[in-house]
Coordinates of C-alpha atoms in Angstrom, one line a residue:
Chain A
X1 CA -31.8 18.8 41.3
X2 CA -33.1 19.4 37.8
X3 CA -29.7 20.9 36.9
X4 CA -28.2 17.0 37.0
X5 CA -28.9 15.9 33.2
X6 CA -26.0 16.5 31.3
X7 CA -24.6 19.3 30.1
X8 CA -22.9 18.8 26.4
X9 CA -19.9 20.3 25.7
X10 CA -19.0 21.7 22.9
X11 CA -15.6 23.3 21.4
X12 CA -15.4 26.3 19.5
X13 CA -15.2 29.9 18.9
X14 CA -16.9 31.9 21.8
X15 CA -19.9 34.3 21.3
X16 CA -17.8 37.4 23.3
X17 CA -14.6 36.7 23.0
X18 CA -13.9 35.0 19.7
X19 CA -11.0 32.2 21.4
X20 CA -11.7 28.6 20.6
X21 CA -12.5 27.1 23.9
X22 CA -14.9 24.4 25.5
X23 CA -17.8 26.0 25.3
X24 CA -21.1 26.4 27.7
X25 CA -24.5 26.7 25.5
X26 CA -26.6 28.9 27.4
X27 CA -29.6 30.7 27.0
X28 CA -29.8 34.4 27.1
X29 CA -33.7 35.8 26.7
X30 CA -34.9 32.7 25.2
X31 CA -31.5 33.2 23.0
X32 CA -28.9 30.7 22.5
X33 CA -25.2 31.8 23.0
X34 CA -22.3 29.9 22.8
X35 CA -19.9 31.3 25.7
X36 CA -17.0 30.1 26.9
X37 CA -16.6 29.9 30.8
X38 CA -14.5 33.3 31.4
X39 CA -17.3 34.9 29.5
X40 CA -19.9 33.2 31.9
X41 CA -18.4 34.4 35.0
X42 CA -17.9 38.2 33.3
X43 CA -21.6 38.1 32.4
X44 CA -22.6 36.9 35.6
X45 CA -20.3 39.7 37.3
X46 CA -22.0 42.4 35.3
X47 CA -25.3 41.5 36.3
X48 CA -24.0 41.8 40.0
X49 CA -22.6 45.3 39.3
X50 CA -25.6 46.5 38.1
X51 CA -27.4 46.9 41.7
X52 CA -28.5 43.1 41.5
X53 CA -26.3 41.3 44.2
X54 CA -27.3 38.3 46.0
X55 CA -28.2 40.3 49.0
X56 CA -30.8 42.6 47.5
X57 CA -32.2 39.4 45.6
X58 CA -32.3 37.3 49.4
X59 CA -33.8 40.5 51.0
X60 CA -36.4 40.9 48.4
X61 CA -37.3 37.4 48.6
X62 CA -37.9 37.4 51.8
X63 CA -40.2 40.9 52.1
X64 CA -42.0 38.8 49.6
X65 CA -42.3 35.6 51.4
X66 CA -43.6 38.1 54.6
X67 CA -46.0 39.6 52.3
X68 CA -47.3 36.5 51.6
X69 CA -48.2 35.2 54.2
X70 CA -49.6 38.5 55.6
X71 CA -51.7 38.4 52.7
X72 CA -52.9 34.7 53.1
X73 CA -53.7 34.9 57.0
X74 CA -55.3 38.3 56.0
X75 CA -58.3 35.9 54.6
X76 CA -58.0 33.4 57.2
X77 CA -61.4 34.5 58.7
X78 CA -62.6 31.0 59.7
X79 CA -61.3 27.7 60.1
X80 CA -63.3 24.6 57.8
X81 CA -64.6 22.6 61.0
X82 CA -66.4 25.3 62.1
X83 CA -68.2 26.0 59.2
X84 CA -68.7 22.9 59.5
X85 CA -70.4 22.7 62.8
X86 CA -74.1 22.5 61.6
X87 CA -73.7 19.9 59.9
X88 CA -74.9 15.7 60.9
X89 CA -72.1 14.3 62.3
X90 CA -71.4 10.9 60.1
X91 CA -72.7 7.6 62.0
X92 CA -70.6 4.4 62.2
X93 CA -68.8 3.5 59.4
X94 CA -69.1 -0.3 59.0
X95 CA -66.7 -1.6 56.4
X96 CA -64.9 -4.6 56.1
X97 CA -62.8 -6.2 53.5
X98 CA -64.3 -7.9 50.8
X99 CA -61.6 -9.7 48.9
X100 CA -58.1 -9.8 49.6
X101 CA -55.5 -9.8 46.3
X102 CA -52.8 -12.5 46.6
X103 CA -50.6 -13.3 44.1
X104 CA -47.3 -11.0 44.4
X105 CA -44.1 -12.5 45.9
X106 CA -42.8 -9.1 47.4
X107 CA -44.3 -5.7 48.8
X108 CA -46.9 -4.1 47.1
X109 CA -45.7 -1.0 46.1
X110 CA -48.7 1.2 43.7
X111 CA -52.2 0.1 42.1
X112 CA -54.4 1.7 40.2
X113 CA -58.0 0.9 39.1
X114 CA -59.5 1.0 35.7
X115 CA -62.3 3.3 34.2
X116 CA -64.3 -0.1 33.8
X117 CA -64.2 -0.1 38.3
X118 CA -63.5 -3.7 38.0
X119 CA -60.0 -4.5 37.0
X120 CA -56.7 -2.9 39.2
X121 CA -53.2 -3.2 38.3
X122 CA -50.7 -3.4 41.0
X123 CA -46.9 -3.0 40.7
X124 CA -44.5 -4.5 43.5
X125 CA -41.1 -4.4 44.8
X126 CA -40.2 -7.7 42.9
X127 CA -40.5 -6.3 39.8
X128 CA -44.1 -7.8 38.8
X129 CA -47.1 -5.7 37.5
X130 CA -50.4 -7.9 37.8
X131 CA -53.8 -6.9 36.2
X132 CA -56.5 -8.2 38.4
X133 CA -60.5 -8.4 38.3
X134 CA -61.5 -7.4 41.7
X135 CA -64.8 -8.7 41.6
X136 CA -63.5 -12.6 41.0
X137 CA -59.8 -11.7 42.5
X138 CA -58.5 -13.3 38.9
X139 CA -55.1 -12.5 37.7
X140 CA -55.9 -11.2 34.2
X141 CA -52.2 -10.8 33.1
X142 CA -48.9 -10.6 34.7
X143 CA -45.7 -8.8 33.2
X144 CA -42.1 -9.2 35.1
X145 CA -40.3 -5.5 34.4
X146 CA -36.1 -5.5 34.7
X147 CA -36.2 -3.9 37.3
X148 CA -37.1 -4.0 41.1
X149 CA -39.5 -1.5 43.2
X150 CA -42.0 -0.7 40.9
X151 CA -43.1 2.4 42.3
X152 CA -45.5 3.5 40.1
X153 CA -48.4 1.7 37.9
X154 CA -51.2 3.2 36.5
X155 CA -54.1 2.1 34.0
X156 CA -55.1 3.9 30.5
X157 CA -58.6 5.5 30.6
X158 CA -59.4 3.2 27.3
X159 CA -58.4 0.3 30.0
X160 CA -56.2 -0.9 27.1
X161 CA -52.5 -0.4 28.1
X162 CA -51.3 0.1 31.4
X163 CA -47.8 1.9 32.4
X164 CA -45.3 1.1 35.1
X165 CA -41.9 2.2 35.8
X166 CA -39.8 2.5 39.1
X167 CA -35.7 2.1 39.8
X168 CA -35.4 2.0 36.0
X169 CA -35.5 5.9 35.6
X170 CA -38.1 4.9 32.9
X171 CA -41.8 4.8 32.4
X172 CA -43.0 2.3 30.0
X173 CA -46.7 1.3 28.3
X174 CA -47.5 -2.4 27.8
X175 CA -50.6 -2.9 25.7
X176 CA -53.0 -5.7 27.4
X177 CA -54.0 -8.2 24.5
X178 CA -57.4 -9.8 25.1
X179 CA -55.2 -13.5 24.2
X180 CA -53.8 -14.6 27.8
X181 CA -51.2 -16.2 26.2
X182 CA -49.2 -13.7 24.4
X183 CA -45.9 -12.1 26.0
X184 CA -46.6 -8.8 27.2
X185 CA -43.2 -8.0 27.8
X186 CA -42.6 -8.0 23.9
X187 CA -44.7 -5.2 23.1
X188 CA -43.4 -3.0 25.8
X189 CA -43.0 1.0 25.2
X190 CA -40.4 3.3 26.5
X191 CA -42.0 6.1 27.3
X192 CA -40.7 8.5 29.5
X193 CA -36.8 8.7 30.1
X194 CA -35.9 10.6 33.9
X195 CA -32.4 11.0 35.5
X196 CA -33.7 8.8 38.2
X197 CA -36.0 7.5 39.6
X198 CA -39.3 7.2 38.5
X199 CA -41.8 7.7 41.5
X200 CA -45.9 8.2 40.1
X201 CA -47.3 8.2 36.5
X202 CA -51.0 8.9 35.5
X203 CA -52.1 9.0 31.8
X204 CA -54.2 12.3 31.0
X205 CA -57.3 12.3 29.5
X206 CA -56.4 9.9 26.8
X207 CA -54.1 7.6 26.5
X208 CA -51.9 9.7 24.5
X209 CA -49.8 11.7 27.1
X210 CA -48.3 10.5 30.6
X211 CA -47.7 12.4 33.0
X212 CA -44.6 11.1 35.2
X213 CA -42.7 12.4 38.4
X214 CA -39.2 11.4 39.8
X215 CA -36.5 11.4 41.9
X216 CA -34.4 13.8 40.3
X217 CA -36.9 16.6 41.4
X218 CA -39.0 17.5 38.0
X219 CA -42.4 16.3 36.4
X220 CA -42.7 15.4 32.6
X221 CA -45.3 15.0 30.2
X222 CA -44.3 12.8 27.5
X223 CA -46.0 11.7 24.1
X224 CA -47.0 8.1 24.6
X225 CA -46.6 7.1 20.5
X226 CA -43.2 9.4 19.9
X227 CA -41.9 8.8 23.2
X228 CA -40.9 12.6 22.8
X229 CA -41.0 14.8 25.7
X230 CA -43.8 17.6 26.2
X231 CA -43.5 19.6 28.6
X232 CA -41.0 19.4 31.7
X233 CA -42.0 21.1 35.4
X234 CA -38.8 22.4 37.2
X235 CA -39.2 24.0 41.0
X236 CA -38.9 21.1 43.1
X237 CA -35.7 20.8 44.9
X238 CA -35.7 17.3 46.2
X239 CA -37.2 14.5 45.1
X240 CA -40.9 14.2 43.9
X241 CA -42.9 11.6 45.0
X242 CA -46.3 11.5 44.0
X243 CA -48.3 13.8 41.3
X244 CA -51.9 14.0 40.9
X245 CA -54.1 15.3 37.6
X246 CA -57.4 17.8 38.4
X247 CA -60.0 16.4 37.8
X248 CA -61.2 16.9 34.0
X249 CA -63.7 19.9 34.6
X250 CA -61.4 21.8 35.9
X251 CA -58.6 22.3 33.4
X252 CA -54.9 21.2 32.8
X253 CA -54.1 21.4 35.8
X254 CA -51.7 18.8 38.2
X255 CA -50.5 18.7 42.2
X256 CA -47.0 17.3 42.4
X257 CA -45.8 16.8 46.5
X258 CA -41.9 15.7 47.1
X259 CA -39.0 15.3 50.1
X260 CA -38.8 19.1 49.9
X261 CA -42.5 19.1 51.9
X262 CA -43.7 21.3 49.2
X263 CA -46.8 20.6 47.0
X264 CA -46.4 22.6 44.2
X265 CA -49.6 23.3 41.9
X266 CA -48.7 23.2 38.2
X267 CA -50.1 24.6 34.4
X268 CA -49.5 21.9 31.8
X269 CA -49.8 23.7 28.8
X270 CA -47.1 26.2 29.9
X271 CA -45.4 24.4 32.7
X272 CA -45.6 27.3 35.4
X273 CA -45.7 26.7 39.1
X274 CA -48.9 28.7 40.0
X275 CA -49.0 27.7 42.8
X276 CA -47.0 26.6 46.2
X277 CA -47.4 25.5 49.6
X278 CA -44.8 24.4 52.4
X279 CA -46.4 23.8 55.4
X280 CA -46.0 20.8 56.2
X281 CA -42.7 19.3 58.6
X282 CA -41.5 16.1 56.4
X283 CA -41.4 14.4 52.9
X284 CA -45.2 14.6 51.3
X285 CA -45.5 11.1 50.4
X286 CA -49.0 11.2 48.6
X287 CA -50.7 14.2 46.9
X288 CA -54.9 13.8 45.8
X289 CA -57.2 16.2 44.5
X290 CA -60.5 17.2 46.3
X291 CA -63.4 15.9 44.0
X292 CA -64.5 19.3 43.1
X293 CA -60.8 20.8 42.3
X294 CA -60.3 23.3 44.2
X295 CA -58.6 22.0 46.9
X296 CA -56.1 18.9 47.3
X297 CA -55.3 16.8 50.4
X298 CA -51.8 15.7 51.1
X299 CA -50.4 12.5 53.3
X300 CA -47.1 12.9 54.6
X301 CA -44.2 11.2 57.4
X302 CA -45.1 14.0 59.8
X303 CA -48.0 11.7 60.4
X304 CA -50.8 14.2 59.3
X305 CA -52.6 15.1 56.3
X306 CA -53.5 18.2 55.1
X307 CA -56.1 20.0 53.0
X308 CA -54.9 22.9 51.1
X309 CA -57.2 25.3 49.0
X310 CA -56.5 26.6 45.6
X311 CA -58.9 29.3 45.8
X312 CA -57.8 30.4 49.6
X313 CA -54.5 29.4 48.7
X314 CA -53.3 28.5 51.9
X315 CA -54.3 25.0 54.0
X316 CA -57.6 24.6 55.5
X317 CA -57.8 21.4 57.5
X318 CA -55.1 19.3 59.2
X319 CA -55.6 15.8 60.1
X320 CA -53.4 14.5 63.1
X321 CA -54.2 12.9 66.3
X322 CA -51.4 12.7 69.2
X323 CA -52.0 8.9 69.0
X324 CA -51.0 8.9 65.6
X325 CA -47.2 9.2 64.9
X326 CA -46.1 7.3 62.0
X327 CA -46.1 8.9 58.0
X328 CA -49.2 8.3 55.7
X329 CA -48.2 7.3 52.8
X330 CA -51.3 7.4 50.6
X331 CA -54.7 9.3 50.4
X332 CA -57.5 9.0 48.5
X333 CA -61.0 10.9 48.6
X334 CA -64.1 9.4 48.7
X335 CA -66.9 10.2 45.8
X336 CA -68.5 13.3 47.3
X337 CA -65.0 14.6 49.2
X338 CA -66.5 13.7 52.6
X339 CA -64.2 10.9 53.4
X340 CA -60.5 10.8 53.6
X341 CA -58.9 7.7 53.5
X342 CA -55.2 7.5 54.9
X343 CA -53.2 4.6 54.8
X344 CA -50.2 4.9 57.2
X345 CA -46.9 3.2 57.9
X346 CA -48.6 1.2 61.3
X347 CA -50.3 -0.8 58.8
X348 CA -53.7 0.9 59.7
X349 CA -55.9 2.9 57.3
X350 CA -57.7 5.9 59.2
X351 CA -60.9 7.1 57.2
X352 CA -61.1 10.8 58.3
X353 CA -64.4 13.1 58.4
X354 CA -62.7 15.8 55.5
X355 CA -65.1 18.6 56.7
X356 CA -65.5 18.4 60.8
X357 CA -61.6 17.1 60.5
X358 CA -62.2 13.8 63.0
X359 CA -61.2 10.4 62.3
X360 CA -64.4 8.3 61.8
X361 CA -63.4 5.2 61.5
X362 CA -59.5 3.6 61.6
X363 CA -59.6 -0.2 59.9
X364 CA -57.0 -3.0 60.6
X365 CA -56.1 -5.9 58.3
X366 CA -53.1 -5.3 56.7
X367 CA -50.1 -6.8 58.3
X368 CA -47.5 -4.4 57.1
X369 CA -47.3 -0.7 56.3
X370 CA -50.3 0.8 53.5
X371 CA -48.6 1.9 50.8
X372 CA -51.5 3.1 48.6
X373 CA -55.3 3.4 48.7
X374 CA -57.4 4.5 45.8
X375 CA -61.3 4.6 45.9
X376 CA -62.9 2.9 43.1
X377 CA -63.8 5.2 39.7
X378 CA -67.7 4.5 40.7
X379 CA -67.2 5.4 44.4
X380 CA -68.5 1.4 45.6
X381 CA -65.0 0.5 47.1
X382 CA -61.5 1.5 47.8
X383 CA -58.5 -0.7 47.6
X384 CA -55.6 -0.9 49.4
X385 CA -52.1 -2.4 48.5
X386 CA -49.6 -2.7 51.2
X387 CA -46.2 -4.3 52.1
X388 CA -47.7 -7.7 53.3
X389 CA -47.6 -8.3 49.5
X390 CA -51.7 -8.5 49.6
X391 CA -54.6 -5.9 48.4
X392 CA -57.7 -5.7 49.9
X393 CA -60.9 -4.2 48.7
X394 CA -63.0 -2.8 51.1
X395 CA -66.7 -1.8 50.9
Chain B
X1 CA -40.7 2.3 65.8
X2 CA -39.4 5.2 65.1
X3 CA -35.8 3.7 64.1
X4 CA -38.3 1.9 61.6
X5 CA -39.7 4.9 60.0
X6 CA -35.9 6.2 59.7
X7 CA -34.9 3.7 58.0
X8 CA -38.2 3.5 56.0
X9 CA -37.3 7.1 54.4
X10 CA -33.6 6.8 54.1
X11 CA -34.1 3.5 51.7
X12 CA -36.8 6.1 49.6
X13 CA -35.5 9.5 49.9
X14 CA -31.9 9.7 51.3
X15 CA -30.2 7.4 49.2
X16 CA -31.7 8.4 46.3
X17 CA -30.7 11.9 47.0
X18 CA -27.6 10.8 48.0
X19 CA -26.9 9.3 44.5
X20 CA -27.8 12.5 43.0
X21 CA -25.5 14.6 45.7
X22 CA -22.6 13.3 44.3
X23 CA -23.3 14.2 40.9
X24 CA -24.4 17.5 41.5
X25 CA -21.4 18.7 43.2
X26 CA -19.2 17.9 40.2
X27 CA -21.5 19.5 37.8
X28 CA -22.0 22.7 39.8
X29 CA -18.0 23.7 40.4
X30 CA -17.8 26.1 37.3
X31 CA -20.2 28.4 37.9
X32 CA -21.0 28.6 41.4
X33 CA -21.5 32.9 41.3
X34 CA -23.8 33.2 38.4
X35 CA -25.5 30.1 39.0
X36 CA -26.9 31.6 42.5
X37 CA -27.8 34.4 41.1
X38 CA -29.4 33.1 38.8
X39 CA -31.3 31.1 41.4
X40 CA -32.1 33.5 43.3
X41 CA -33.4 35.6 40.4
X42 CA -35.6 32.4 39.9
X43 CA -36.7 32.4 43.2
X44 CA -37.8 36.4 43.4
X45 CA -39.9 35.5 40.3
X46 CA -41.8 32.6 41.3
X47 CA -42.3 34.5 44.7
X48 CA -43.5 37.5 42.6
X49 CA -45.8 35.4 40.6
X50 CA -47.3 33.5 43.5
X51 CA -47.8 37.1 45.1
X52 CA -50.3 38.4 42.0
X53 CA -52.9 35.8 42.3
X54 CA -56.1 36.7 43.2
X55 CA -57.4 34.5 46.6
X56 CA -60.7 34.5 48.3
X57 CA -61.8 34.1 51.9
X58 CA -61.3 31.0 54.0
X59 CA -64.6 31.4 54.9
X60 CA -66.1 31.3 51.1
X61 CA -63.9 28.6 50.3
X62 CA -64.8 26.6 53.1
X63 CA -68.7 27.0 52.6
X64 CA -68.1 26.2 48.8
X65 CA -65.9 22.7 50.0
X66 CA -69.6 22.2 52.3
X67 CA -72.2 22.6 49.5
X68 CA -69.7 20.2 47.3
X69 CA -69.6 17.7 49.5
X70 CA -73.4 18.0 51.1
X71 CA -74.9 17.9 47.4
X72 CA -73.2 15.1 45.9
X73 CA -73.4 13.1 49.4
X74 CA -76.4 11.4 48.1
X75 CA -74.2 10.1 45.0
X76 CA -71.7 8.4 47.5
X77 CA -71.8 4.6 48.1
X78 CA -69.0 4.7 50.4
X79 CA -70.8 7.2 52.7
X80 CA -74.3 5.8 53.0
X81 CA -73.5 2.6 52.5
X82 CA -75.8 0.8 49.5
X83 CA -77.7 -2.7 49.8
X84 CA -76.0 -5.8 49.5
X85 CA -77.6 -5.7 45.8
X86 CA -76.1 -2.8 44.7
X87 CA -72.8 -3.0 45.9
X88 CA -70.7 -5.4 43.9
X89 CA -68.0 -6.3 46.1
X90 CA -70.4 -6.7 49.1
X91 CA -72.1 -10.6 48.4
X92 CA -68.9 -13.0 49.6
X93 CA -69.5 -14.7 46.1
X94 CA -69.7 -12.6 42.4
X95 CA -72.7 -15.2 41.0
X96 CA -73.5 -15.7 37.5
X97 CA -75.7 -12.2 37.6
X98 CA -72.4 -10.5 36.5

């Protein structure tokens, strides 16, 4: 997929052969050579003739595939429930929702809460991103993006800007002005530029960098003033939908999850896959790290969700009941990592016990499909946005 | 239902995808040989990679997620449940206290 932005073409004298022809530029041990096409293929040839064919190359991929995961289920001594077993059992879970966001036209597509746990902005299929203030259910400002299905909104840890970008292929940074009147829209920054598009965005630790995934199968990090890209994360071969950062003790570190049902762990300083796992049966719609780091829990259309371990590297928890057969399409852990919460595509969210692996509560309200939840920065509340064009906050 | 959810993914994924499809096969036609080697070359390193990292037990891993979650359990509003006071969202009304 990655292979889809464009290749320029250039016209002149050939690296090998010395004939002026169109040209590919390639890269040769970090080198770059200028070869024409005949050249390519010769090159490529070579390397074929020297032992490497595409048959040794598929059968040492898979001996090393088999290896792997002899070696995971070698440590596979125990599964998490029942190390879990002496543990309380949770008690009822009474919550209810205490304010309800209305104010978009269309679908709610992604929100995201500020550091200050008090204002969210929520992006939606219309093409408007709303800053609210959950506690008073205000609309703090409203900006109107050129395109429709905002898929992705999120809020600058300073709580200054916020950036949003969807069917546009682009990801772009308004600055919120304290004056209510003044057009948003005007000061508007294009960030991040993808091939299409643009699925989840997250600032880092400042709000200098963004981190942005996309439909054309990579991740990015991008320069928020320059607009100049970082770092770009290739191994996905379908789309990516959702990426999430480690938490900040933990390092530079980020879990992207896509259509290929892979979540794929990631180094941001030298853009390395470190990490993989593909165990799940259908698109991984939602991707959330475990409070702690070490492990991340994944919400997909085969109607479960997964915890995977970074340290085990393999998955330790799944969480599916029979009863339960549409996709989740968002996750979100609760302050200490006990709680799961799941919002699927039956308009329910199911809060799930993360340790013992039961559901503990399931709560109705929404009268579409859930199509994100986050839990508050302080842990008080989680909000959920869904396709009835409302939010909800419940505590 | 389930026509629902099909239709739910094709408007994300498969059209999207689709798009792309078309473009791909037009860039892909020169090279096909030596870009699937080179692929799979890719692909034996990454799986080589993956294979050198150290792991540890399910078992350790598992106690570790526990102690996480049973020490900072006390810190979680959402899983004890704090008084009416505390909690922000929970009086119907935000009153002049804020």
């Amino acid at each position: 997929m990655c292979d889809q932005t464009f290749l320029a073409i250039t016209f002149g004298p050939c690296d090998n052969c010395s004939q002026n022809k169109p040209l590919m530029n390639i890269y040769l041990k970090n080198e770059p050579i200028n070869y024409c096409s005949l050249c390519v293929e010769l090159m490529a040839c070579q390397g074929l003739a020297k032992g490497e064919t595409i048959h040794t190359l598929k059968t040492e991929s898979e001996t090393l595939k088999a290896k792997l995961e002899e070696e995971r289920a070698k440590l596979h001594d125990v599964e998490l429930h029942q190390v879990a077993e002496k543990i309380e059992a949770l008690g009822q879970f009474v919550m209810k929702t205490r304010r309800t966001l209305k104010g978009h036209g269309n679908k709610v597509l992604c929100m995201d809460w500020c550091r200050d746990k008090r204002r969210i902005v929520s992006s939606s299929q219309d093409g408007k991103v709303i800053v609210w203030d959950a506690y008073t259910t205000n609309k703090e400002h409203a900006v109107t993006m050129p395109c429709t299905w905002v898929m992705a909104c999120a809020y600058a840890p300073s709580g200054c800007a916020v950036a949003c970008g969807g069917l546009d292929n682009k990801c772009s940074v308004y600055p919120l002005s304290l004056d209510k009147n003044e057009n948003l829209a005007a000061k508007k920054k294009s960030v991040a530029m993808h091939t299409n598009y643009l699925s989840s965005c997250s600032f880092t630790n400042s709000d200098m960098q963004i981190l942005t995934s996309s439909g054309d199968g990579t991740c990015a990090l991008w320069d928020v003033e320059s607009g100049q890209l970082l770092q770009s994360f290739h191994g996905h071969s379908a789309d990516v939908l959702s990426l999430n950062l480690a938490p900040s003790e933990t390092g530079n570190t980020f879990v992207s999850g896509g259509c290929d049902k892979k979540a794929n762990v990631w180094d941001m300083r030298s853009g390395q896959n470190v990490q993989s796992f593909e165990t799940h049966e259908s698109d991984i719609n939602c991707v959330k790290y475990y409070p702690s780091g070490d492990a991340f829990a994944t919400g997909s259309d085969d109607a479960t969700c997964r915890l995977y371990d970074l340290r085990a590297d393999r998955e330790v928890a799944i969480y599916s009941k029979e009863s339960i057969i549409f996709g989740a399409s968002s996750v979100d852990f609760s302050l200490s990592g006990r709680l799961l919460f799941a919002g699927y595509n039956d308009y329910t969210i199911n809060v799930w016990d993360v340790l013992k692996g039961t559901r503990v509560a399931i709560l109705f309200g929404h009268e579409n499909r859930v199509s994100t939840v986050r839990v508050s920065p302080d842990g008080t509340a989680f909000c959920s946005g869904s396709w009835d064009s409302t939010l909800r906050i419940w505590a | 239902m389930l026509r629902f959810r099909c239709a739910s993914r094709a408007t994300r994924s498969s059209n999207f995808r689709k798009l792309s499809g078309v473009t791909r096969s037009v860039m892909s036609n020169n090279n096909a040989s030596s870009s699937s080697v080179a692929v799979a070359q890719k692909a034996v390193k990454q799986l080589r990679l993956e294979a050198k990292i150290r792991r540890i037990n399910v078992s350790q891993a598992a106690t570790d997620l526990k102690n996480f979650c049973l020490q900072n359990a006390h810190k979680d509003p959402l899983l004890l449940g704090v008084p009416s006071s505390d909690n922000p969202f929970r009086p119907p009304k935000s009153c002049g206290l804020l």
